[in-house]
Amino acid sequence: MSSTVRHFRVVLTLGTVVAGALLLALGLQVDGFVGGMGQGAGGALVVLGLVVLVQRLRRPADDGDTWLPSRDG
């Protein structure tokens, strides 16, 4: 995977975290069912975005050099 694609995916994932934080903040300002849905959706987006971001940053840049048991001939 090229560096620009990897960079784009990280930025897109950070956008998910920011969108979730904004939705969470807006949900805190609204009362009732709609506010609760905003809080829940915002929290879920933040958690999902952070999980995906950590997975992307911990993954090796080139998956072709990793060891696979099936290739032990």
Short mmCIF file of C-alpha atoms in Angstrom, two decimals:
data_model
loop_
_atom_site.label_atom_id
_atom_site.label_comp_id
_atom_site.label_asym_id
_atom_site.label_seq_id
_atom_site.Cartn_x
_atom_site.Cartn_y
_atom_site.Cartn_z
CA MET A 1 0.00 0.00 0.00
CA SER A 2 1.40 3.37 -0.93
CA SER A 3 2.12 6.04 1.60
CA THR A 4 -0.49 8.45 0.25
CA VAL A 5 -3.28 5.86 0.53
CA ARG A 6 -2.22 5.01 4.08
CA HIS A 7 -2.11 8.72 4.96
CA PHE A 8 -5.57 9.27 3.44
CA ARG A 9 -7.05 6.40 5.46
CA VAL A 10 -5.59 7.74 8.71
CA VAL A 11 -6.98 11.22 7.98
CA LEU A 12 -10.38 9.70 7.12
CA THR A 13 -10.37 7.78 10.39
CA LEU A 14 -9.48 10.93 12.32
CA GLY A 15 -12.41 12.60 10.58
CA THR A 16 -14.67 9.89 12.00
CA VAL A 17 -13.37 10.61 15.50
CA VAL A 18 -13.91 14.36 15.08
CA ALA A 19 -17.42 13.85 13.66
CA GLY A 20 -18.26 11.62 16.62
CA ALA A 21 -16.97 14.20 19.08
CA LEU A 22 -19.07 16.91 17.43
CA LEU A 23 -22.17 14.71 17.47
CA LEU A 24 -21.53 13.89 21.11
CA ALA A 25 -21.18 17.59 21.98
CA LEU A 26 -24.36 18.45 20.08
CA GLY A 27 -26.20 15.61 21.78
CA LEU A 28 -25.32 17.08 25.16
CA GLN A 29 -27.05 20.34 24.19
CA VAL A 30 -30.34 18.70 23.14
CA ASP A 31 -32.79 17.24 25.64
CA GLY A 32 -34.84 14.11 25.23
CA PHE A 33 -34.65 11.16 22.92
CA VAL A 34 -32.86 12.99 20.10
CA GLY A 35 -30.14 14.20 22.46
CA GLY A 36 -29.65 10.68 23.79
CA MET A 37 -29.38 9.31 20.27
CA GLY A 38 -26.81 11.98 19.45
CA GLN A 39 -24.78 11.08 22.51
CA GLY A 40 -24.92 7.37 21.77
CA ALA A 41 -24.07 7.75 18.10
CA GLY A 42 -21.28 10.22 18.87
CA GLY A 43 -19.76 7.95 21.49
CA ALA A 44 -19.96 4.98 19.14
CA LEU A 45 -18.26 6.91 16.33
CA VAL A 46 -15.46 8.03 18.64
CA VAL A 47 -14.84 4.50 19.94
CA LEU A 48 -15.06 2.95 16.46
CA GLY A 49 -12.76 5.59 14.97
CA LEU A 50 -10.15 5.12 17.68
CA VAL A 51 -10.19 1.33 17.34
CA VAL A 52 -9.72 1.55 13.57
CA LEU A 53 -7.02 4.22 13.96
CA VAL A 54 -5.01 2.10 16.42
CA GLN A 55 -5.29 -0.93 14.13
CA ARG A 56 -4.09 1.09 11.15
CA LEU A 57 -1.15 2.61 13.01
CA ARG A 58 -0.01 -0.71 14.53
CA ARG A 59 -0.18 -2.64 11.25
CA PRO A 60 3.14 -3.01 9.40
CA ALA A 61 3.49 -0.79 6.33
CA ASP A 62 4.15 -3.73 4.01
CA ASP A 63 2.17 -6.89 4.64
CA GLY A 64 4.12 -8.84 1.99
CA ASP A 65 7.12 -9.47 4.25
CA THR A 66 5.23 -11.08 7.11
CA TRP A 67 5.66 -14.75 7.95
CA LEU A 68 2.90 -17.20 7.11
CA PRO A 69 2.91 -20.82 8.35
CA SER A 70 1.49 -22.01 5.04
CA ARG A 71 4.61 -20.79 3.23
CA ASP A 72 6.93 -23.02 5.25
CA GLY A 73 7.55 -25.54 2.51
#
